[in-house]
Short mmCIF file of C-alpha atoms in Angstrom, two decimals:
data_model
loop_
_atom_site.label_atom_id
_atom_site.label_comp_id
_atom_site.label_asym_id
_atom_site.label_seq_id
_atom_site.Cartn_x
_atom_site.Cartn_y
_atom_site.Cartn_z
CA MET M 1 59.40 147.70 53.24
CA SER M 2 56.14 148.76 51.63
CA THR M 3 54.61 147.23 48.52
CA ARG M 4 55.27 150.49 46.72
CA ASP M 5 58.99 150.27 47.51
CA GLU M 6 59.14 146.69 46.25
CA GLU M 7 57.37 147.69 43.05
CA GLN M 8 59.78 150.54 42.43
CA ILE M 9 62.81 148.31 43.03
CA ASP M 10 61.38 145.79 40.55
CA GLN M 11 60.78 148.54 38.02
CA LEU M 12 64.30 149.91 38.52
CA ALA M 13 65.79 146.44 38.00
CA GLU M 14 63.82 146.00 34.78
CA ALA M 15 64.85 149.41 33.47
CA LEU M 16 68.51 148.60 34.20
CA ASP M 17 68.17 145.28 32.36
CA HIS M 18 66.71 146.92 29.27
CA TRP M 19 69.21 149.80 29.29
CA SER M 20 72.18 147.43 29.52
CA ARG M 21 70.84 145.23 26.73
CA MET M 22 70.60 148.20 24.40
CA LEU M 23 74.08 149.41 25.35
CA ASN M 24 75.55 145.98 24.69
CA ALA M 25 73.86 145.70 21.30
CA LEU M 26 75.14 149.14 20.30
CA ARG M 27 78.63 148.20 21.48
CA VAL M 28 78.62 145.06 19.36
CA ARG M 29 77.29 146.86 16.33
CA ALA M 30 80.15 149.36 16.66
CA GLY M 31 82.67 146.51 16.90
CA LEU M 32 83.92 147.56 20.33
CA GLN M 33 85.23 145.47 23.18
CA GLN M 34 84.38 146.40 26.75
CA LYS M 35 87.72 148.10 27.34
CA GLN M 36 87.29 150.18 24.20
CA LEU M 37 83.79 151.13 25.29
CA ALA M 38 85.13 152.19 28.69
CA ARG M 39 87.78 154.43 27.09
CA MET M 40 85.20 155.96 24.77
CA LEU M 41 82.95 156.82 27.72
CA ASP M 42 85.91 157.98 29.84
CA ALA M 43 85.12 155.31 32.43
CA SER M 44 86.93 152.45 34.12
CA PRO M 45 86.56 148.90 32.74
CA THR M 46 84.86 147.96 36.01
CA ASN M 47 82.21 150.62 35.56
CA ALA M 48 81.62 149.57 31.95
CA SER M 49 81.23 145.96 33.06
CA ARG M 50 78.73 146.94 35.76
CA TRP M 51 76.70 149.04 33.32
CA LEU M 52 76.46 146.04 31.01
CA SER M 53 75.30 143.76 33.82
CA GLY M 54 71.77 145.11 34.08
CA HIS M 55 70.07 144.86 37.46
CA LYS M 56 73.10 142.99 38.88
CA ILE M 57 74.71 146.38 39.43
CA LEU M 58 72.32 146.74 42.37
CA VAL M 59 73.56 143.45 43.81
CA GLN M 60 77.26 143.69 43.02
CA GLY M 61 77.69 147.41 43.66
CA GLY M 62 80.97 149.02 42.73
CA ALA M 63 79.56 151.59 40.31
CA SER M 64 76.95 154.29 40.03
CA LEU M 65 73.82 153.53 38.05
CA PRO M 66 73.57 154.63 34.41
CA SER M 67 72.81 158.35 34.42
CA ILE M 68 71.20 160.74 31.97
CA LYS M 69 74.63 162.29 31.30
CA LEU M 70 76.16 158.86 30.62
CA THR M 71 73.31 158.01 28.27
CA GLU M 72 73.86 161.26 26.37
CA ALA M 73 77.50 160.21 25.92
CA VAL M 74 76.42 156.76 24.70
CA ILE M 75 74.10 158.36 22.15
CA ARG M 76 76.81 160.79 21.06
CA HIS M 77 79.53 158.15 20.59
CA LEU M 78 77.61 155.05 19.45
CA ALA M 79 75.23 156.85 17.06
CA PRO M 80 71.99 154.92 17.59
CA THR M 81 68.97 155.61 15.42
CA ALA M 82 66.50 158.24 16.59
CA GLU M 83 64.15 155.55 17.91
CA GLU M 84 66.96 153.74 19.72
CA ALA M 85 68.22 157.00 21.22
CA SER M 86 64.69 157.79 22.31
CA HIS M 87 64.34 154.48 24.14
CA LEU M 88 67.75 154.79 25.78
CA ALA M 89 67.13 158.32 27.00
CA HIS M 90 63.72 157.41 28.33
CA LEU M 91 65.14 154.47 30.26
CA ALA M 92 67.90 156.65 31.74
CA ASP M 93 65.33 159.16 32.91
CA ARG M 94 63.25 156.41 34.49
CA ILE M 95 66.31 155.00 36.26
CA HIS M 96 67.11 158.46 37.62
CA GLN M 97 63.53 159.01 38.74
CA LEU M 98 63.21 155.68 40.54
CA GLN M 99 66.53 155.89 42.38
CA THR M 100 65.72 159.47 43.42
CA GLU M 101 62.39 158.38 44.88
CA LEU M 102 63.96 155.43 46.69
CA ALA M 103 66.79 157.60 48.04
CA SER M 104 64.25 160.04 49.45
CA ARG M 105 62.87 157.27 51.67
CA TYR M 106 65.99 155.22 52.46
CA THR M 107 69.45 156.58 53.19
CA ASN M 108 70.79 153.10 52.37
CA TRP M 109 68.41 152.47 49.49
CA ARG M 110 70.90 150.42 47.46
CA GLN M 111 71.33 147.97 50.33
CA VAL M 112 67.55 147.78 50.64
CA ALA M 113 67.26 147.12 46.91
CA LYS M 114 70.00 144.49 47.03
CA GLU M 115 68.31 142.60 49.86
CA HIS M 116 64.97 142.70 48.07
CA LEU M 117 66.45 141.37 44.82
CA LEU M 118 68.35 138.60 46.60
CA LYS M 119 65.24 137.61 48.50
CA THR M 120 62.92 137.53 45.52
CA SER M 121 65.34 135.60 43.30
CA HIS M 122 64.98 132.49 45.52
CA ASP M 123 62.28 130.08 46.46
CA ALA M 124 62.27 128.15 49.73
CA SER M 125 65.10 125.89 48.61
CA PRO M 126 68.52 127.58 48.65
CA SER M 127 69.78 125.20 45.99
CA SER M 128 66.98 126.00 43.61
CA VAL M 129 67.08 129.03 41.37
CA THR M 130 63.73 130.38 40.23
CA SER M 131 63.14 132.60 37.28
CA ARG M 132 61.23 135.60 38.45
CA SER M 133 58.76 137.35 36.20
CA PRO M 134 58.09 140.88 37.39
CA GLN M 135 54.80 141.23 39.23
CA HIS M 136 54.68 144.94 38.54
CA PRO M 137 55.40 145.75 34.89
CA PHE M 138 56.01 149.29 33.82
CA LEU M 139 53.02 151.37 34.78
CA ASP M 140 50.85 153.35 32.41
CA GLU M 141 51.19 156.90 33.64
CA PRO M 142 50.60 160.04 31.61
CA GLY M 143 53.85 161.89 31.16
CA HIS M 144 55.93 158.78 31.71
CA GLN M 145 57.07 157.24 28.51
CA HIS M 146 57.88 153.98 30.10
CA VAL M 147 58.65 151.30 27.55
CA PRO M 148 59.66 147.72 28.35
CA VAL M 149 62.21 147.54 25.53
CA GLY M 150 63.55 144.23 24.30
CA LEU M 151 65.97 143.58 21.48
CA SER M 152 66.03 141.14 18.62
CA ALA M 153 66.67 137.44 18.96
CA ALA M 154 70.15 138.02 17.58
CA THR M 155 70.84 140.38 20.44
CA ASP M 156 69.46 137.89 22.94
CA ASP M 157 71.91 135.29 21.64
CA LEU M 158 74.72 137.80 22.00
CA LEU M 159 73.94 138.45 25.64
CA GLY M 160 74.64 134.84 26.46
CA LYS M 161 78.22 135.24 25.26
CA ASP M 162 81.30 136.81 26.79
CA THR M 163 80.68 140.53 26.90
CA ASP M 164 84.31 141.19 26.01
CA GLY M 165 83.87 139.42 22.69
CA VAL M 166 82.79 141.09 19.48
CA ALA M 167 80.15 139.55 17.24
CA ASP M 168 81.15 138.57 13.72
CA ALA M 169 78.57 140.94 12.21
CA PRO M 170 76.61 143.93 13.44
CA ILE M 171 73.15 143.31 14.77
CA SER M 172 70.64 144.63 12.26
CA ASP M 173 67.00 144.40 11.36
CA GLY M 174 67.94 144.35 7.70
CA ASN M 175 67.32 148.05 7.26
CA GLY M 176 70.31 149.41 9.09
CA GLY M 177 68.47 149.52 12.39
CA LEU M 178 69.31 147.82 15.64
CA GLY M 179 66.48 145.36 15.26
CA LEU M 180 64.31 146.47 18.16
CA SER M 181 61.35 144.27 18.95
CA VAL M 182 58.93 144.13 21.84
CA GLN M 183 59.56 141.18 24.10
CA ALA M 184 58.72 140.09 27.58
CA PRO M 185 61.10 141.57 30.16
CA PRO M 186 64.22 139.43 30.60
CA GLU M 187 63.90 136.82 33.30
CA ARG M 188 66.04 137.32 36.37
CA THR M 189 68.39 134.67 37.58
CA ASP M 190 69.88 133.96 40.97
CA ASP M 191 71.59 137.15 42.09
CA ARG M 192 73.69 135.29 44.64
CA GLN M 193 75.51 133.76 41.69
CA ALA M 194 76.25 137.28 40.52
CA LEU M 195 78.07 137.95 43.78
CA GLN M 196 80.24 134.92 43.03
CA GLY M 197 81.22 136.31 39.63
CA ALA M 198 78.69 134.73 37.31
CA GLU M 199 78.41 137.64 34.92
CA ARG M 200 76.00 135.95 32.52
CA GLU M 201 73.63 133.06 33.16
CA GLY M 202 72.49 132.90 29.55
CA GLN M 203 68.80 133.29 30.36
CA GLN M 204 66.89 134.27 27.25
CA PRO M 205 63.77 136.39 27.30
CA THR M 206 60.59 134.84 26.00
CA GLN M 207 59.33 136.34 22.75
CA PHE M 208 56.21 138.34 23.48
CA THR M 209 53.49 136.97 21.24
CA ARG M 210 50.27 137.36 23.17
CA PRO M 211 49.30 139.00 26.47
CA ALA M 212 48.25 136.79 29.33
CA GLU M 213 44.61 136.82 30.39
CA ASP M 214 45.30 139.20 33.26
CA GLN M 215 47.19 141.56 30.98
CA GLN M 216 44.35 142.36 28.59
CA PRO M 217 43.24 145.98 28.31
CA PRO M 218 40.41 147.06 30.61
CA ALA M 219 37.21 145.27 29.66
CA PRO M 220 34.45 147.56 28.44
CA SER M 221 31.64 148.00 30.92
CA GLU M 222 28.10 146.84 30.19
CA LYS M 223 27.00 150.47 30.11
CA ALA M 224 29.33 151.08 27.19
CA GLY M 225 27.82 148.39 24.98
CA LYS M 226 26.03 150.88 22.74
CA LYS M 227 27.32 150.85 19.15
CA ARG M 228 28.66 154.06 17.64
CA THR M 229 26.76 153.92 14.35
CA SER M 230 24.77 151.34 12.42
CA GLY M 231 27.47 151.19 9.77
CA GLN M 232 30.04 150.14 12.33
CA THR M 233 28.17 147.39 14.17
CA ASN M 234 29.92 144.68 12.18
CA ARG M 235 33.37 145.60 13.35
CA ARG M 236 35.08 142.43 14.37
CA ARG M 237 36.42 142.11 17.89
CA GLY M 238 39.85 140.62 18.16
CA LEU M 239 42.95 140.40 20.24
CA VAL M 240 46.09 142.25 19.29
CA THR M 241 49.63 141.00 19.68
CA ALA M 242 51.43 142.70 22.53
CA LEU M 243 48.32 144.48 23.85
CA GLY M 244 48.12 144.39 27.64
CA ALA M 245 46.93 146.37 30.55
CA PHE M 246 50.34 147.90 30.79
CA ILE M 247 50.46 148.80 27.09
CA ALA M 248 50.43 152.54 27.56
CA VAL M 249 54.15 152.73 26.97
CA ALA M 250 54.39 154.92 29.96
CA ILE M 251 58.61 155.26 31.23
CA ALA M 252 60.13 155.46 31.43
CA ALA M 253 59.81 157.55 32.31
CA THR M 254 59.21 161.01 32.21
CA ALA M 255 61.40 162.40 29.46
CA ILE M 256 62.90 161.16 26.22
CA THR M 257 65.84 163.44 25.49
CA THR M 258 66.39 162.81 21.81
CA MET M 259 64.96 163.38 18.36
CA PHE M 260 66.87 166.03 16.49
CA LEU M 261 64.42 168.48 14.98
CA ARG M 262 64.75 170.46 11.79
CA SER M 263 66.28 173.84 12.45
CA ASN M 264 65.60 175.33 9.01
CA ALA M 265 61.79 175.18 9.14
CA GLN M 266 59.80 178.39 8.76
CA PRO M 267 57.41 179.35 11.56
CA ASP M 268 53.70 178.86 10.97
CA LYS M 269 51.36 181.76 11.53
CA THR M 270 48.15 181.40 13.45
CA ASN M 271 45.32 180.15 11.24
CA GLU M 272 47.44 180.16 8.07
CA ASN M 273 46.52 177.36 5.66
CA GLY M 274 44.33 175.86 8.33
CA ALA M 275 47.38 174.26 9.90
CA PHE M 276 46.87 175.69 13.34
CA GLY M 277 44.06 177.48 15.11
CA PRO M 278 43.16 178.97 18.48
CA ALA M 279 41.64 176.70 21.07
CA GLN M 280 37.88 177.18 20.84
CA THR M 281 36.44 173.96 22.25
CA PRO M 282 35.32 174.34 25.89
CA THR M 283 37.31 172.06 28.14
CA THR M 284 36.67 170.48 31.50
CA GLU M 285 37.85 172.75 34.30
CA SER M 286 41.40 171.79 35.16
CA ASN M 287 44.62 173.09 36.62
CA ALA M 288 48.30 172.56 35.94
CA SER M 289 48.46 169.32 37.94
CA SER M 290 45.38 167.69 36.38
CA LEU M 291 44.43 166.12 33.09
CA GLU M 292 42.17 167.95 30.67
CA LYS M 293 39.03 166.60 29.00
CA ASP M 294 37.40 167.30 25.61
CA THR M 295 40.04 169.80 24.50
CA LEU M 296 40.01 168.43 20.95
CA GLY M 297 36.29 167.72 21.02
CA LYS M 298 34.18 164.93 22.43
CA ASP M 299 36.08 161.89 23.74
CA SER M 300 39.52 163.51 23.97
CA ARG M 301 42.04 163.77 26.80
CA CYS M 302 45.14 165.90 27.37
CA SER M 303 48.14 165.44 29.66
CA VAL M 304 48.93 167.55 32.68
CA LEU M 305 50.29 171.02 31.93
CA GLN M 306 53.95 171.01 30.91
CA PRO M 307 56.41 173.95 31.11
CA GLY M 308 57.93 175.17 27.87
CA PRO M 309 60.48 177.85 27.01
CA ASP M 310 59.95 181.33 28.47
CA GLN M 311 56.27 181.68 29.41
CA ILE M 312 55.03 178.87 27.18
CA THR M 313 53.00 175.98 28.63
CA TRP M 314 51.62 173.01 26.73
CA ARG M 315 49.71 169.74 26.81
CA VAL M 316 49.77 166.70 24.53
CA CYS M 317 46.35 165.32 23.56
CA THR M 318 44.56 162.34 21.99
CA ARG M 319 41.05 162.17 20.54
CA VAL M 320 38.96 159.12 19.60
CA GLU M 321 36.37 159.55 16.85
CA ASP M 322 34.15 157.12 14.96
CA GLU M 323 36.55 156.75 12.06
CA ARG M 324 39.94 157.88 13.33
CA ILE M 325 42.27 158.49 16.25
CA SER M 326 43.88 161.93 16.21
CA PHE M 327 46.66 163.62 18.15
CA ALA M 328 47.60 167.24 18.83
CA LEU M 329 49.53 169.71 20.96
CA LYS M 330 47.86 172.54 22.88
CA VAL M 331 50.33 175.40 23.34
CA THR M 332 49.70 178.58 25.38
CA ASN M 333 51.74 181.79 25.31
CA SER M 334 51.25 183.69 28.58
CA SER M 335 53.74 186.42 27.76
CA LYS M 336 53.08 189.87 26.29
CA ASN M 337 55.12 189.12 23.19
CA THR M 338 54.71 186.79 20.23
CA SER M 339 56.75 183.63 20.74
CA THR M 340 58.12 181.12 18.24
CA VAL M 341 58.65 177.57 19.45
CA LYS M 342 59.63 174.27 17.89
CA VAL M 343 57.01 171.52 18.24
CA ASN M 344 57.21 167.80 17.61
CA LEU M 345 54.42 165.26 17.74
CA GLN M 346 54.32 161.48 17.44
CA TYR M 347 51.76 158.84 18.27
CA VAL M 348 52.02 155.47 19.97
CA GLN M 349 49.99 152.47 18.79
CA ALA M 350 50.38 149.16 20.61
CA ARG M 351 53.81 150.09 22.03
CA LYS M 352 55.21 151.34 18.72
CA PHE M 353 56.19 154.97 18.22
CA ASN M 354 55.19 156.40 14.85
CA ALA M 355 55.84 159.67 13.07
CA CYS M 356 52.83 161.80 12.20
CA PRO M 357 51.87 161.97 8.50
CA GLY M 358 51.90 165.78 8.55
CA GLU M 359 54.83 168.19 8.54
CA ILE M 360 56.12 167.73 12.05
CA PRO M 361 58.48 168.85 13.58
CA ARG M 362 57.96 172.47 12.71
CA LEU M 363 58.17 176.00 14.06
CA LEU M 364 55.01 177.51 15.49
CA GLU M 365 54.42 181.21 16.06
CA ILE M 366 52.04 181.97 18.95
CA PRO M 367 50.68 185.49 19.50
CA ALA M 368 50.89 187.01 22.96
CA GLY M 369 48.27 185.74 25.37
CA GLN M 370 46.86 183.14 22.99
CA THR M 371 46.47 179.36 22.92
CA ILE M 372 47.01 177.34 19.75
CA VAL M 373 45.94 173.74 19.14
CA THR M 374 47.70 171.98 16.27
CA ASN M 375 45.50 170.66 13.49
CA THR M 376 44.48 167.07 14.20
CA ARG M 377 44.44 166.34 10.45
CA GLN M 378 48.22 166.50 10.53
CA CYS M 379 48.42 163.58 12.95
CA ALA M 380 45.62 161.03 12.67
CA VAL M 381 45.23 157.32 11.93
CA PRO M 382 42.18 155.25 10.92
CA ARG M 383 40.30 153.49 13.69
CA GLN M 384 40.81 149.72 13.58
CA ASN M 385 38.36 146.82 13.89
CA SER M 386 40.47 145.29 16.65
CA PRO M 387 41.21 146.81 20.07
CA TYR M 388 44.35 148.93 20.26
CA ALA M 389 45.91 151.32 22.77
CA TYR M 390 46.88 154.81 21.60
CA GLN M 391 48.77 157.77 23.04
CA ALA M 392 50.08 161.06 21.75
CA SER M 393 53.76 161.78 22.38
CA GLY M 394 54.99 165.33 21.98
CA CYS M 395 57.27 168.13 23.07
CA VAL M 396 57.59 171.91 22.78
CA ILE M 397 61.02 173.57 22.94
CA ALA M 398 62.70 176.85 22.07
CA SER M 399 63.11 177.48 18.34
CA THR M 400 66.91 177.34 18.70
CA GLU M 401 66.98 174.02 20.57
CA ASN M 402 67.34 170.51 19.14
CA ALA M 403 67.02 168.09 22.07
CA CYS M 404 63.43 167.32 22.98
CA SER M 405 61.85 165.89 26.16
CA TYR M 406 58.72 164.00 25.18
CA LYS M 407 55.56 163.68 27.29
CA LEU M 408 52.58 161.36 26.86
CA SER M 409 48.85 161.88 26.82
CA PRO M 410 46.54 159.54 28.75
CA THR M 411 46.12 156.15 27.08
CA ALA M 412 43.03 155.47 24.97
CA HIS M 413 42.13 151.76 24.98
CA VAL M 414 39.98 151.78 21.85
CA TYR M 415 37.48 148.95 21.28
CA PRO M 416 35.16 148.56 18.29
CA ASP M 417 32.23 150.05 20.22
CA THR M 418 33.71 151.98 23.15
CA THR M 419 36.82 153.65 24.56
CA LYS M 420 38.46 153.30 27.97
CA TRP M 421 40.86 156.04 29.12
CA GLN M 422 43.69 155.28 31.51
CA PRO M 423 43.86 157.33 33.64
CA ASP M 424 40.69 159.34 33.21
CA ILE M 425 38.87 162.35 34.62
CA ILE M 426 35.84 161.41 36.69
#
């Protein structure tokens, strides 16, 4: 087995762990027992139990992995918040992607995955169980919104209990939410015990408070030591909680099939009110399979070309300026007719998804044969004195649609005096 295969199995196991933790927390918040959950999802109790077991489903077998269709049913019946639904859908897409890639190389890929997980859950002593931290955390890839999602401490306590039980009170962050928080991926326990029926070992994830030394964002090169302006030379360097080399929030994943957009918005006209305008900035030569550089101006990057409705194509972009970080969508209409699409744009800062300050989502009218770039003033945040990682997260869909598949721009690791893009155009 190649290193790549091992990495993908590890990533699949982590995605399954996070997906199952979110499902269990939603189940408890709804006051459902496992059997009730199974009936709601039109599944057998065995399948429901396997879906709640995380990566152990690869070891125990007996059920198919959580699918995109199943996740849509979970979102429909358990009514998570938009952010929770977004994370769930992204994880389901990542699970689908990883198992598809493994299946393309191994006809018995689940057996291969099982053997790898059993092997890596042990040290040399059969009687000793070692906790295994993943060597290959979720990768930062443009277009893959891959988020290591943890839940609150209350949820962690719940996972150590009988999964057929119902908590006395719903899990909440105090504001009606599920209480999502970024944590280190849950530690794996001995999978051989899982084969013997140990459904829960009670291992608790460690609260993520500070990245390890080898998880810091890429260090700025000596060539990049030049300050931006004299008025900014006193910006204080610092470390940021939960900032690591893998911070690009890239899963899960290719698509996040959620976020219900407003259907009663009026379409914007090109150049009206300065909200949108044609793309005028020269960009680095690129094609559909490559990133794009300087689309929004100096020090900006855009994702690979994405297909939209009809003959619409689009990219999601991030720009770093002296005083702010801005985000935009570049949308092209290749048809001979004016097209109206629904656009949505968010930004990611240090793992957290945030809504743009401007009026987004909205309808956008694009003349035939033209390219429109959304106004960066509608989605921008001040540049900080401490290093942060930023990405744009957006989607473009038909004006009559509501479900949205989000894509990510390259990650900008922004330091007080320089910026590192990951990945970047050479």
